[in-house]
Coordinates of C-alpha atoms and ligand atoms in Angstrom, one line a residue:
M1248 CA -18.5 4.2 31.6
R1249 CA -19.3 2.8 28.1
P1250 CA -20.8 -0.7 28.0
E1251 CA -17.9 -3.0 26.9
F1252 CA -20.5 -5.3 25.1
D1253 CA -22.9 -4.5 22.8
V1254 CA -25.7 -6.4 21.7
V1255 CA -25.0 -6.5 18.1
S1256 CA -28.4 -7.4 16.7
R1257 CA -30.2 -4.5 17.9
K1258 CA -28.7 -2.4 15.1
W1259 CA -30.2 -4.9 12.1
S1260 CA -33.2 -2.7 12.3
R1261 CA -31.9 0.4 10.7
P1262 CA -30.1 -0.6 7.8
R1263 CA -32.9 -2.8 6.8
A1264 CA -35.0 0.0 7.2
I1265 CA -32.9 2.0 5.0
C1266 CA -32.3 -0.5 2.4
I1267 CA -36.3 -1.1 1.9
A1268 CA -36.8 2.6 2.0
A1269 CA -33.9 3.1 -0.9
A1270 CA -35.9 0.1 -3.0
V1271 CA -38.8 1.8 -2.8
A1272 CA -37.7 5.7 -3.4
A1273 CA -36.4 4.7 -6.8
A1274 CA -39.0 2.5 -7.6
L1275 CA -40.8 5.6 -7.5
V1276 CA -38.5 8.1 -9.2
L1277 CA -38.4 5.4 -12.0
L1278 CA -42.3 5.6 -12.4
V1279 CA -42.6 9.2 -12.4
L1280 CA -39.8 9.7 -15.0
F1281 CA -41.5 6.9 -16.9
V1282 CA -44.7 8.9 -16.7
R1283 CA -43.3 12.1 -17.6
S1284 CA -41.3 10.9 -20.6
R1285 CA -44.1 9.6 -22.0
A1286 CA -46.3 12.7 -21.5
A1287 CA -43.6 15.0 -23.0
A1288 CA -42.9 12.8 -25.7
E1289 CA -47.0 13.4 -26.9
P1290 CA -47.0 15.7 -29.8
P1291 CA -49.8 18.2 -30.1
R1292 CA -52.9 16.9 -32.2
V1293 CA -54.1 18.2 -35.3
A1294 CA -56.9 17.5 -38.0
F1295 CA -55.9 14.9 -40.4
S1296 CA -57.0 17.9 -43.6
E1297 CA -54.0 19.8 -42.1
L1298 CA -51.5 17.4 -43.1
L1299 CA -53.1 17.6 -46.7
R1300 CA -52.9 21.4 -46.8
D1301 CA -49.6 21.5 -45.5
A1302 CA -48.1 18.9 -47.7
D1303 CA -49.3 21.2 -50.3
R1304 CA -47.9 24.3 -49.1
G1305 CA -44.6 22.1 -49.3
V1306 CA -44.0 23.4 -45.8
V1307 CA -44.3 19.2 -44.9
A1308 CA -40.7 17.7 -44.2
E1309 CA -41.6 14.3 -43.0
V1310 CA -44.3 11.9 -41.6
V1311 CA -43.8 8.9 -39.3
V1312 CA -46.5 6.1 -40.3
K1313 CA -47.3 3.8 -37.4
G1314 CA -50.8 2.3 -38.7
D1315 CA -53.1 5.1 -38.3
Q1316 CA -51.0 7.5 -36.0
L1317 CA -49.0 9.9 -38.0
D1318 CA -46.3 12.4 -36.7
I1319 CA -45.7 15.1 -38.9
T1320 CA -42.7 16.8 -38.9
H1321 CA -42.9 20.6 -40.5
T1322 CA -39.6 21.9 -42.5
D1323 CA -39.7 24.7 -39.4
G1324 CA -38.9 21.6 -37.1
R1325 CA -42.3 21.6 -35.5
I1326 CA -43.8 18.3 -34.6
V1327 CA -47.3 17.2 -34.8
R1328 CA -49.6 14.5 -34.7
T1329 CA -52.7 13.6 -36.5
I1330 CA -54.7 10.5 -36.9
A1331 CA -55.7 9.2 -40.2
P1332 CA -59.0 7.5 -41.4
S1333 CA -59.2 4.0 -40.9
N1334 CA -56.8 2.0 -42.9
Y1335 CA -56.4 5.5 -44.9
V1336 CA -52.3 4.8 -45.9
T1337 CA -53.0 1.2 -46.3
A1338 CA -55.8 1.4 -48.4
N1339 CA -54.6 4.7 -50.4
P1340 CA -50.9 3.4 -52.0
A1341 CA -51.4 6.7 -54.0
F1342 CA -51.3 8.7 -50.7
V1343 CA -47.5 7.5 -49.9
S1344 CA -46.5 8.4 -53.6
E1345 CA -48.0 11.5 -53.6
M1346 CA -46.3 12.7 -50.6
A1347 CA -43.1 11.8 -52.2
K1348 CA -43.7 13.6 -55.0
K1349 CA -44.5 16.9 -53.0
G1350 CA -40.8 15.9 -51.3
V1351 CA -42.0 14.4 -48.1
R1352 CA -40.0 11.8 -46.6
I1353 CA -42.2 8.8 -45.7
D1354 CA -41.5 6.7 -42.5
V1355 CA -43.1 3.7 -42.1
R1356 CA -42.7 1.9 -38.4
P1357 CA -44.2 -0.8 -36.7
L1358 CA -47.2 -0.2 -35.1
S1359 CA -45.4 -1.7 -31.6
E1360 CA -42.0 -0.2 -31.0
A1361 CA -42.6 2.8 -29.2
S1362 CA -44.6 0.3 -26.4
A1363 CA -41.8 -2.4 -26.8
Y1364 CA -39.0 0.3 -26.0
S1365 CA -41.3 1.8 -23.1
Y1366 CA -42.2 -1.8 -21.6
G1367 CA -39.2 -3.0 -21.8
A1368 CA -37.1 -0.3 -20.2
I1369 CA -39.5 -0.2 -17.0
V1370 CA -39.3 -3.8 -16.4
L1371 CA -35.6 -3.8 -16.7
G1372 CA -35.5 -0.5 -14.5
L1373 CA -37.6 -2.2 -11.7
A1374 CA -35.4 -5.3 -12.0
F1375 CA -32.3 -3.6 -11.4
V1376 CA -34.1 -1.8 -8.4
G1377 CA -35.3 -5.3 -6.9
M1378 CA -31.3 -6.7 -7.4
L1379 CA -30.0 -3.2 -6.0
G1380 CA -32.4 -3.4 -2.8
L1381 CA -31.6 -7.0 -2.5
T1382 CA -28.1 -6.6 -2.6
L1383 CA -28.2 -3.6 -0.2
Y1384 CA -30.3 -6.0 2.2
R1385 CA -28.3 -8.8 1.8
V1386 CA -24.8 -6.9 2.4
T1387 CA -26.2 -5.5 5.3
T1388 CA -27.2 -8.1 7.0
G1389 CA -23.9 -10.5 6.1
R1390 CA -25.9 -12.8 4.1
I1391 CA -23.7 -12.9 0.9
P1392 CA -21.5 -15.9 0.9
A1393 CA -18.7 -14.3 -1.2
L1394 CA -18.7 -11.4 1.5
E1395 CA -20.0 -13.2 4.8
S1396 CA -16.4 -15.3 5.7
K1397 CA -13.0 -14.1 4.6
T1398 CA -11.7 -16.9 6.8
R1399 CA -8.8 -18.7 4.8
T1400 CA -8.9 -22.4 6.5
A1401 CA -6.0 -24.4 5.9
D1402 CA -6.6 -27.9 7.1
R1403 CA -4.0 -30.4 8.8
E1404 CA -2.2 -31.7 5.8
A1405 CA -1.8 -28.3 3.9
S1406 CA -0.5 -26.6 6.9
N1407 CA 2.9 -28.2 6.8
V1408 CA 5.2 -25.3 7.9
T1409 CA 7.0 -25.8 10.9
F1410 CA 9.7 -24.1 13.2
A1411 CA 12.2 -25.2 10.9
D1412 CA 10.9 -23.0 8.3
V1413 CA 11.1 -19.7 10.4
A1414 CA 14.6 -18.4 11.4
G1415 CA 16.1 -15.3 13.3
V1416 CA 13.4 -15.0 15.6
D1417 CA 14.5 -17.7 18.1
E1418 CA 13.0 -15.8 21.4
A1419 CA 9.8 -15.3 19.9
K1420 CA 10.2 -19.2 19.1
E1421 CA 10.9 -20.1 22.6
E1422 CA 7.9 -18.2 24.0
V1423 CA 5.4 -19.9 21.5
K1424 CA 6.5 -23.4 21.9
E1425 CA 4.5 -24.5 25.1
L1426 CA 1.5 -23.7 23.0
V1427 CA 2.2 -26.7 20.6
D1428 CA 2.4 -29.0 23.7
F1429 CA -1.2 -27.2 24.8
L1430 CA -2.4 -27.7 21.2
R1431 CA -1.6 -31.2 21.0
E1432 CA -3.1 -32.4 24.5
P1433 CA -5.6 -29.7 26.2
G1434 CA -6.6 -32.1 28.4
R1435 CA -2.8 -32.7 29.8
F1436 CA -2.9 -29.4 30.5
S1437 CA -6.3 -28.9 32.2
A1438 CA -5.6 -32.0 34.4
I1439 CA -3.2 -30.5 36.3
G1440 CA -5.2 -27.2 36.1
G1441 CA -2.5 -25.4 33.9
R1442 CA -3.9 -22.0 31.9
I1443 CA -3.1 -21.4 28.7
P1444 CA -3.2 -17.9 27.1
K1445 CA -6.3 -17.7 25.4
G1446 CA -4.8 -14.7 23.1
I1447 CA -1.1 -14.5 21.9
L1448 CA -0.3 -11.1 20.2
L1449 CA 3.0 -11.2 18.1
V1450 CA 4.3 -7.5 17.7
G1451 CA 6.9 -6.1 15.2
P1452 CA 7.6 -4.8 11.7
P1453 CA 5.8 -5.8 8.3
G1454 CA 7.7 -9.0 6.9
T1455 CA 9.4 -10.1 10.1
G1456 CA 7.5 -13.6 9.9
K1457 CA 4.7 -13.0 12.5
T1458 CA 2.2 -15.0 10.1
L1459 CA 4.8 -17.7 9.3
L1460 CA 5.3 -18.1 13.0
A1461 CA 1.6 -18.6 13.7
R1462 CA 1.3 -20.7 10.8
S1463 CA 4.0 -22.7 12.0
I1464 CA 2.7 -23.5 15.2
A1465 CA -0.5 -25.1 13.8
G1466 CA 1.7 -26.9 11.7
E1467 CA 4.2 -28.3 14.8
A1468 CA 0.8 -29.0 16.9
R1469 CA -1.0 -30.3 13.5
V1470 CA -4.2 -28.4 14.1
P1471 CA -5.9 -26.4 11.6
F1472 CA -5.1 -22.5 10.9
L1473 CA -7.8 -20.0 10.6
F1474 CA -6.8 -17.3 9.0
A1475 CA -8.3 -13.6 9.1
S1476 CA -7.0 -10.0 8.4
G1477 CA -8.4 -7.3 10.6
S1478 CA -9.2 -5.1 7.7
D1479 CA -11.2 -7.9 6.4
F1480 CA -13.6 -6.7 9.3
V1481 CA -13.6 -3.2 8.8
E1482 CA -16.7 -2.9 6.2
M1483 CA -18.4 0.2 5.0
Y1484 CA -21.9 -1.4 6.1
A1485 CA -22.2 -1.5 10.3
G1486 CA -22.5 -5.2 11.3
V1487 CA -20.9 -7.1 8.6
G1488 CA -17.5 -7.1 10.7
A1489 CA -19.3 -8.2 13.5
S1490 CA -21.0 -11.1 11.7
R1491 CA -17.8 -12.2 10.2
V1492 CA -16.1 -12.3 13.6
R1493 CA -19.0 -14.6 14.8
R1494 CA -18.5 -16.9 11.8
L1495 CA -14.7 -16.8 12.1
F1496 CA -15.5 -18.1 15.9
K1497 CA -17.7 -20.6 14.9
D1498 CA -15.6 -22.4 12.4
A1499 CA -13.2 -22.4 14.9
R1500 CA -15.7 -23.8 17.0
R1501 CA -16.1 -27.1 14.9
H1502 CA -12.3 -28.1 15.7
A1503 CA -11.3 -29.6 18.5
A1504 CA -8.2 -27.6 18.7
C1505 CA -7.1 -25.3 16.1
I1506 CA -5.0 -21.8 15.7
I1507 CA -7.1 -18.6 14.8
F1508 CA -4.9 -16.0 13.2
I1509 CA -5.6 -12.4 12.8
D1510 CA -3.5 -9.9 11.0
E1511 CA -3.3 -6.5 11.1
L1512 CA -5.1 -6.4 14.5
D1513 CA -5.0 -2.9 14.8
A1514 CA -7.4 -2.0 11.5
V1515 CA -10.0 -3.5 14.1
G1516 CA -8.8 -2.9 17.5
R1517 CA -8.0 0.7 17.7
S1518 CA -8.5 2.1 20.6
R1519 CA -12.5 3.3 20.9
G1520 CA -13.9 6.5 21.0
G1521 CA -12.6 7.9 17.6
A1522 CA -14.7 10.5 15.8
S1523 CA -13.9 8.3 12.1
L1524 CA -16.8 7.5 9.8
S1525 CA -16.3 3.9 10.0
H1526 CA -16.2 4.3 14.4
E1527 CA -19.7 2.7 15.0
E1528 CA -18.9 -0.2 12.5
R1529 CA -15.6 -1.0 14.1
E1530 CA -16.8 -0.8 17.5
Q1531 CA -19.4 -3.1 17.1
T1532 CA -16.5 -5.6 15.2
L1533 CA -14.6 -5.2 18.2
N1534 CA -17.1 -5.4 20.7
Q1535 CA -17.9 -8.8 18.8
L1536 CA -14.4 -10.0 19.1
L1537 CA -14.3 -9.2 22.8
V1538 CA -17.6 -11.1 23.0
E1539 CA -16.3 -14.4 21.4
M1540 CA -12.9 -14.2 23.2
D1541 CA -14.5 -14.2 26.5
G1542 CA -17.3 -17.2 25.0
F1543 CA -15.2 -20.1 25.3
A1544 CA -13.5 -22.1 27.7
P1545 CA -9.9 -21.6 28.3
N1546 CA -9.1 -25.2 27.6
Q1547 CA -11.0 -25.8 24.9
G1548 CA -8.0 -25.8 22.4
I1549 CA -9.0 -22.7 20.5
V1550 CA -5.7 -20.1 20.7
I1551 CA -6.2 -16.9 19.2
V1552 CA -2.7 -15.4 17.4
A1553 CA -2.6 -11.7 16.1
A1554 CA -0.4 -9.7 14.6
T1555 CA 0.4 -6.0 14.7
N1556 CA 3.1 -3.5 14.5
R1557 CA 1.2 -1.1 16.6
P1558 CA 0.6 -2.1 19.9
D1559 CA 0.2 1.2 21.4
I1560 CA -3.1 2.0 19.6
L1561 CA -4.9 -1.1 20.6
D1562 CA -7.7 -0.6 23.0
P1563 CA -7.0 -1.2 26.5
A1564 CA -9.7 -3.9 26.5
L1565 CA -8.3 -5.8 24.1
L1566 CA -5.2 -6.9 26.5
R1567 CA -6.7 -7.7 29.6
P1568 CA -5.9 -10.8 31.3
G1569 CA -7.9 -13.6 29.4
R1570 CA -7.8 -11.8 26.1
F1571 CA -4.0 -10.8 24.2
D1572 CA -2.5 -11.2 27.5
R1573 CA 1.0 -12.1 26.5
Q1574 CA 2.7 -10.1 24.1
V1575 CA 5.5 -11.5 22.0
T1576 CA 8.1 -9.4 20.2
V1577 CA 8.9 -10.5 16.7
G1578 CA 12.1 -8.2 15.9
A1579 CA 13.9 -7.9 12.5
P1580 CA 16.7 -10.3 12.2
D1581 CA 20.3 -9.9 13.2
V1582 CA 23.2 -10.9 11.0
R1583 CA 23.4 -14.7 12.0
G1584 CA 19.2 -14.9 11.5
R1585 CA 19.5 -13.2 8.2
E1586 CA 22.1 -16.1 7.3
Q1587 CA 19.6 -19.0 8.5
I1588 CA 17.0 -17.5 6.5
L1589 CA 18.9 -17.3 3.6
R1590 CA 19.8 -20.9 4.1
I1591 CA 16.0 -21.8 4.3
H1592 CA 14.8 -19.8 1.2
A1593 CA 17.9 -20.5 -0.5
R1594 CA 17.1 -24.0 -0.6
K1595 CA 14.4 -23.4 -2.7
V1596 CA 16.6 -22.3 -5.7
S1597 CA 19.6 -24.0 -7.0
I1598 CA 22.4 -22.0 -5.8
G1599 CA 26.2 -22.0 -7.3
S1600 CA 28.6 -22.6 -5.1
D1601 CA 30.6 -19.3 -5.6
V1602 CA 27.6 -17.5 -3.4
D1603 CA 28.6 -16.7 0.2
L1604 CA 25.3 -16.6 2.3
R1605 CA 27.2 -15.3 5.3
Q1606 CA 29.0 -12.7 3.3
I1607 CA 25.5 -11.4 1.6
A1608 CA 23.8 -11.5 5.2
R1609 CA 26.3 -9.4 6.1
G1610 CA 25.7 -6.7 3.1
T1611 CA 21.7 -6.6 4.2
P1612 CA 21.6 -4.9 7.6
G1613 CA 17.9 -3.8 8.7
F1614 CA 16.5 -6.7 5.8
S1615 CA 13.2 -8.1 6.9
G1616 CA 13.0 -12.1 6.4
A1617 CA 10.2 -11.3 3.7
E1618 CA 12.9 -8.8 1.9
L1619 CA 15.4 -11.6 2.2
A1620 CA 13.0 -14.1 0.8
N1621 CA 12.4 -11.7 -1.8
L1622 CA 16.0 -11.0 -2.4
I1623 CA 16.4 -14.7 -3.0
N1624 CA 13.4 -15.0 -5.7
E1625 CA 14.7 -12.0 -7.4
A1626 CA 18.6 -13.4 -8.1
A1627 CA 16.3 -16.3 -9.2
L1628 CA 14.9 -14.0 -11.7
F1629 CA 18.2 -12.7 -12.8
A1630 CA 19.2 -16.1 -13.5
V1631 CA 16.6 -17.2 -15.4
R1632 CA 16.9 -13.7 -17.3
S1633 CA 20.7 -14.6 -18.3
N1634 CA 19.6 -18.4 -19.2
R1635 CA 21.5 -19.6 -16.2
S1636 CA 20.1 -22.9 -14.2
T1637 CA 21.6 -21.8 -11.1
V1638 CA 21.9 -18.6 -9.2
E1639 CA 25.4 -16.9 -9.0
A1640 CA 27.0 -14.3 -6.6
S1641 CA 26.4 -11.4 -9.6
D1642 CA 22.7 -12.4 -9.4
L1643 CA 22.5 -12.0 -5.7
D1644 CA 24.4 -8.8 -5.9
Q1645 CA 22.1 -7.8 -8.4
A1646 CA 18.9 -8.5 -6.5
R1647 CA 20.7 -6.6 -3.3
D1648 CA 21.2 -3.5 -5.7
K1649 CA 17.8 -3.5 -6.7
A1650 CA 16.4 -3.9 -2.9
L1651 CA 18.6 -1.1 -1.6
M1652 CA 18.8 1.4 -4.9
G1653 CA 15.5 0.9 -6.3
V1654 CA 14.9 -0.5 -10.1
E1655 CA 17.5 0.5 -12.9
R1656 CA 16.0 2.8 -15.6
K1657 CA 17.7 2.6 -18.2
S1658 CA 15.2 3.9 -20.6
L1659 CA 15.2 7.4 -18.8
Q1660 CA 16.8 9.8 -21.5
M1661 CA 19.6 12.1 -19.7
T1662 CA 21.2 15.1 -21.4
E1663 CA 25.1 14.7 -22.2
H1664 CA 25.3 17.8 -19.3
E1665 CA 22.9 16.2 -16.9
R1666 CA 25.0 12.5 -17.0
V1667 CA 28.6 14.7 -16.3
T1668 CA 26.5 16.8 -13.5
C1669 CA 25.4 13.5 -11.6
A1670 CA 28.6 12.4 -12.2
Y1671 CA 30.6 14.9 -10.8
H1672 CA 27.6 15.0 -8.0
E1673 CA 28.1 11.4 -7.5
S1674 CA 31.7 11.4 -6.9
G1675 CA 31.5 14.3 -4.4
H1676 CA 29.3 12.1 -2.4
A1677 CA 31.7 9.3 -2.7
L1678 CA 34.8 11.2 -2.1
V1679 CA 33.7 12.4 1.2
A1680 CA 32.4 8.9 2.2
A1681 CA 35.5 7.4 1.6
L1682 CA 37.8 10.0 3.3
L1683 CA 35.8 10.6 6.3
P1684 CA 36.7 8.9 9.1
G1685 CA 33.5 7.3 11.0
A1686 CA 31.3 7.0 7.8
D1687 CA 30.0 3.6 6.8
P1688 CA 32.4 2.0 4.2
L1689 CA 30.9 2.6 0.6
H1690 CA 29.7 -0.1 -1.4
K1691 CA 28.7 1.4 -5.0
V1692 CA 28.6 4.7 -6.8
T1693 CA 26.3 4.7 -9.9
I1694 CA 25.0 6.9 -12.0
I1695 CA 22.4 4.6 -13.8
P1696 CA 19.3 6.4 -12.8
R1697 CA 17.6 3.9 -9.9
G1698 CA 13.7 4.7 -8.8
R1699 CA 13.4 8.4 -8.5
A1700 CA 17.4 9.3 -8.3
L1701 CA 19.4 10.0 -11.2
G1702 CA 22.5 8.8 -9.6
V1703 CA 22.7 6.8 -6.6
T1704 CA 26.3 6.2 -3.8
M1705 CA 25.3 3.8 -1.3
Q1706 CA 27.0 2.9 2.0
L1707 CA 26.9 -0.3 3.6
P1708 CA 27.8 -0.3 7.4
E1709 CA 29.6 -3.4 8.3
G1710 CA 27.8 -4.9 11.1
D1711 CA 24.3 -3.7 12.2
R1712 CA 23.5 -0.2 13.7
H1713 CA 22.0 0.2 16.4
T1714 CA 22.6 3.7 17.6
H1715 CA 24.4 6.3 15.7
T1716 CA 27.3 8.0 17.4
R1717 CA 27.7 11.8 16.9
D1718 CA 30.6 11.7 14.6
F1719 CA 28.9 9.4 12.3
L1720 CA 25.4 11.5 11.9
E1721 CA 28.3 14.8 11.4
A1722 CA 30.1 12.5 8.6
Q1723 CA 26.6 11.7 7.4
I1724 CA 25.6 15.6 6.8
A1725 CA 29.0 16.4 5.4
I1726 CA 28.6 13.4 3.0
L1727 CA 25.3 14.4 1.9
M1728 CA 26.6 18.2 1.2
G1729 CA 29.5 17.0 -0.9
G1730 CA 27.4 16.7 -3.9
R1731 CA 26.4 20.1 -4.1
I1732 CA 29.8 21.0 -3.2
A1733 CA 31.1 19.1 -6.3
E1734 CA 28.9 20.6 -8.4
E1735 CA 29.5 24.3 -7.3
L1736 CA 33.9 23.6 -7.4
F1737 CA 33.5 21.7 -10.7
L1738 CA 30.7 22.7 -12.9
R1739 CA 30.6 26.5 -11.3
Q1740 CA 26.5 25.9 -11.0
M1741 CA 23.9 24.8 -8.4
T1742 CA 21.1 22.5 -9.6
S1743 CA 17.9 21.2 -7.9
G1744 CA 19.2 17.5 -7.8
A1745 CA 20.7 18.5 -4.3
G1746 CA 17.1 19.0 -3.1
S1747 CA 16.9 15.9 -1.1
D1748 CA 20.6 15.7 0.1
I1749 CA 20.0 19.1 1.9
E1750 CA 16.3 17.8 2.9
R1751 CA 18.1 14.8 4.6
A1752 CA 21.0 16.6 5.9
T1753 CA 18.8 19.2 7.5
D1754 CA 16.7 16.8 9.3
I1755 CA 19.7 15.0 10.6
A1756 CA 21.0 17.8 12.4
R1757 CA 17.3 18.9 13.4
R1758 CA 17.2 15.3 15.0
M1759 CA 20.2 15.9 16.5
V1760 CA 19.3 19.5 17.9
C1761 CA 15.9 18.3 19.1
E1762 CA 15.7 14.5 19.8
F1763 CA 19.4 13.7 20.4
G1764 CA 20.2 16.6 22.8
M1765 CA 23.5 16.9 20.7
S1766 CA 23.9 20.7 20.6
A1767 CA 24.9 23.6 22.6
L1768 CA 20.8 23.4 23.6
G1769 CA 21.7 20.5 26.0
P1770 CA 20.0 16.8 26.5
L1771 CA 16.7 18.3 26.4
A1772 CA 14.1 17.2 23.7
Y1773 CA 12.5 19.9 21.8
R1774 CA 9.2 19.3 20.2
S1775 CA 7.8 20.5 16.8
A1776 CA 10.6 23.1 16.0
G1777 CA 10.3 22.2 12.7
N1778 CA 6.7 23.1 12.5
A1779 CA 6.3 26.9 13.0
S1780 CA 2.8 26.8 12.0
G1781 CA 2.1 23.8 14.2
P1782 CA -0.3 23.8 17.0
D1783 CA 1.9 22.3 19.6
R1784 CA 4.8 24.6 19.3
G1785 CA 4.0 26.6 21.8
A1786 CA 3.4 23.9 24.1
G1787 CA 7.0 22.6 22.9
M1788 CA 9.6 25.7 23.0
S1789 CA 9.4 29.2 23.4
E1790 CA 9.6 31.3 20.1
A1791 CA 13.7 32.2 21.6
T1792 CA 14.5 28.7 22.0
A1793 CA 12.9 28.2 18.2
E1794 CA 16.0 30.8 17.0
R1795 CA 18.3 28.8 18.7
V1796 CA 17.4 25.5 17.3
D1797 CA 17.3 26.9 14.0
D1798 CA 20.6 28.4 14.6
E1799 CA 21.9 25.4 16.2
V1800 CA 20.6 23.4 13.0
R1801 CA 22.3 25.8 10.8
E1802 CA 25.5 25.7 12.4
L1803 CA 25.8 21.6 12.2
V1804 CA 24.7 21.7 8.4
M1805 CA 27.1 24.3 7.4
R1806 CA 30.2 22.9 9.5
G1807 CA 29.5 19.5 7.7
Y1808 CA 29.5 21.9 4.4
E1809 CA 32.9 23.2 5.0
T1810 CA 34.2 20.1 6.3
A1811 CA 33.0 18.2 2.6
R1812 CA 34.3 21.5 1.0
Q1813 CA 37.7 20.6 2.1
I1814 CA 38.2 17.4 1.8
I1815 CA 36.9 18.0 -2.1
A1816 CA 39.1 20.9 -2.5
R1817 CA 42.3 18.8 -1.5
N1818 CA 41.4 16.0 -3.4
R1819 CA 40.0 17.6 -7.1
A1820 CA 41.7 15.0 -9.1
A1821 CA 40.4 12.6 -7.2
V1822 CA 36.8 13.5 -7.7
R1823 CA 37.8 14.4 -11.2
A1824 CA 38.9 11.1 -11.9
M1825 CA 36.0 9.2 -10.5
A1826 CA 33.6 11.4 -12.2
E1827 CA 35.5 10.8 -15.6
E1828 CA 35.4 7.2 -15.3
L1829 CA 31.9 7.0 -13.9
L1830 CA 30.8 8.5 -17.4
V1831 CA 32.5 5.7 -19.2
V1832 CA 31.7 2.6 -17.0
E1833 CA 28.6 4.0 -15.4
S1834 CA 28.8 2.4 -12.2
L1835 CA 31.8 1.7 -9.8
D1836 CA 32.1 -0.5 -6.6
A1837 CA 34.0 -0.4 -3.8
D1838 CA 37.4 -1.6 -5.0
A1839 CA 37.2 0.4 -8.2
I1840 CA 36.6 3.5 -5.9
K1841 CA 39.4 2.9 -3.8
A1842 CA 42.1 2.3 -6.8
V1843 CA 40.4 5.9 -9.1
I1844 CA 41.0 7.3 -5.4
A1845 CA 44.6 5.9 -4.9
Q1846 CA 45.6 6.6 -8.5
A1847 CA 44.8 10.5 -8.4
S1848 CA 46.2 10.9 -5.4
A1849 CA 49.4 9.7 -6.2
P1850 CA 52.4 12.4 -6.5
R1851 CA 52.5 12.7 -10.3
H1852 CA 49.0 13.9 -10.3
G1853 CA 49.6 17.0 -8.3
A1854 CA 50.8 19.3 -11.2
D1855 CA 46.9 18.4 -12.9
V1856 CA 45.5 19.2 -9.6
Q1857 CA 47.1 22.7 -9.7
A1858 CA 46.3 23.2 -12.8
S1859 CA 42.8 22.6 -12.7
E1860 CA 41.6 24.7 -9.5
Ligands
ADP172 P1 4.5 -10.7 8.8 O1 3.5 -11.3 9.1 O2 5.6 -10.3 9.9 O3 4.2 -9.4 7.4 P2 5.2 -12.8 6.9 O4 5.1 -13.7 8.3 O5 3.8 -12.7 6.3 O6 5.6 -11.5 7.9 O7 6.5 -13.1 5.9 C1 6.2 -13.3 4.7 C2 7.2 -13.9 4.0 O8 8.9 -14.2 4.3 C3 7.5 -15.5 4.6 O9 6.1 -16.2 4.4 C4 8.6 -16.0 4.6 O10 8.4 -16.3 3.5 C5 9.5 -14.8 4.7 N1 9.7 -14.5 6.1 C6 9.5 -13.8 7.0 N2 10.1 -13.5 8.0 C7 10.6 -15.1 7.7 C8 11.7 -15.7 9.3 N3 11.9 -15.2 10.4 N4 12.2 -16.8 8.8 C9 11.9 -17.7 7.2 N5 11.4 -16.5 6.3 C10 10.7 -15.4 6.7

């Protein structure tokens, strides 16, 4: 069995030796380069009389004078060096003028220039090598203050977040409440022999308030909050992470009671035994964390709270009793939770009287606490941009559309034909969504490019959805097909714009067949049906089954296509009216869409429908 605890300091000697070797090698290379450059720069030596002779022959282009040393450049580019008789050039002013007359350029340079450059370069080079060696040494030994500790400590005063600031996670709050009593009076618990968990693992998707919850425990108990992120511990150099873990716990021990919070625990706590590059470093760090967790007494007053959204990949050693043996799920908030979260964040801005936060909570299914906090902030920014001092319902609507559909790209230049195509495409989606029973209600249709899409048809469920019925999924496929069909029927064209719709429809159909058991193939899970070249195709299903899966997927998509085609063909006038309206106003909300469909379906438009087909 692999030893669980490694003696980390044993590993110091290797990186240290590597640093010293690297610095010595760099210094040697620098020296060799210097000597070689000096040797290479030395031109061949000739007699002084040759200079005079060559100057007479007119083959000398330039003479560089450095004291008595003259470097001669010939007209053919050849460079030679000669030494003049002592003080010949300075004592003989006629020499310079004579040379100039013969067309020779004279360049007099100070004596020390060359050597000053060379020695300057070597001193700089050596200083650089020295600094490089020192830095490497200090990084590998974790002795650079800025790198050493990335722990952020919030002191008692700063940690003023309380349970009142956290909403929508009532069960999780209940679970951690007893910690507050323990942290306030650790002695009371040990007196009756109670055992409080050393480590609590908060499990949940990003932005659901795990950090906030941990902070609020510290705030309620009025103890310091030490924050570190798992990714801070994962470094290139072996040993740095482990030294940071040591320092974090050393910091913690200085306080009578405190909370250590480790965000993204999975970054450091992945199962050991992988073959990745940073594997050795991570293993050392994880071992150090385990050692430290075991190293303090249960009733010392230190509680470690960690957060992750991947508990499945954590090393089992982390989850053993005495370590992170209590898991608390922090899930996405439901509609009531969302309303409470919105209320908490709305307190920070000035909200207009027309704003109904319950309505907004209903229209933001699946939003996490962080997304809701961001929604209020974005709405406040929209209000400021419109020179208003209160946030109105329209600001929140705009902020929600931005969060749901992406940022408007008004600057994107579309040709008129592209706009028309987009208007019909979106109208096709919208009409099928409006008329198909079982589909989510429409929220908005727009042909203003948003995010990566040229136009968007947005539906919003009435309540929170946790499961989907077969009817709902089939309706979803039909709605996705609506765009392509509208283009085909009205513009007699196909465009690449339907690519992502087709991909999503196929994906839904494939999951219906392979995961949800909603086809003639029965309630079985079929693995990697979509990945024909995948390694586990054989393990998942046979060649013949794969073919049947493909047939079923095709059948589901084509059925959706046919449903959508019939709806659009029966309501051509409504699609046309919607597209024309979109080309003028660019966005239609749910009420406007209903009005357009109702008006276009009125009997007097019947003749128009016939004529346009
Ligand atoms: P996580 O740690 O789960 O990724 P955070 O705690 O960092 O999420 O949440 C980020 C921000 O989102 C918080 O500072 C807070 O403003 C807001 N937030 C998230 N969840 C909640 C919640 N349940 N109640 C109130 N605010 C929340």
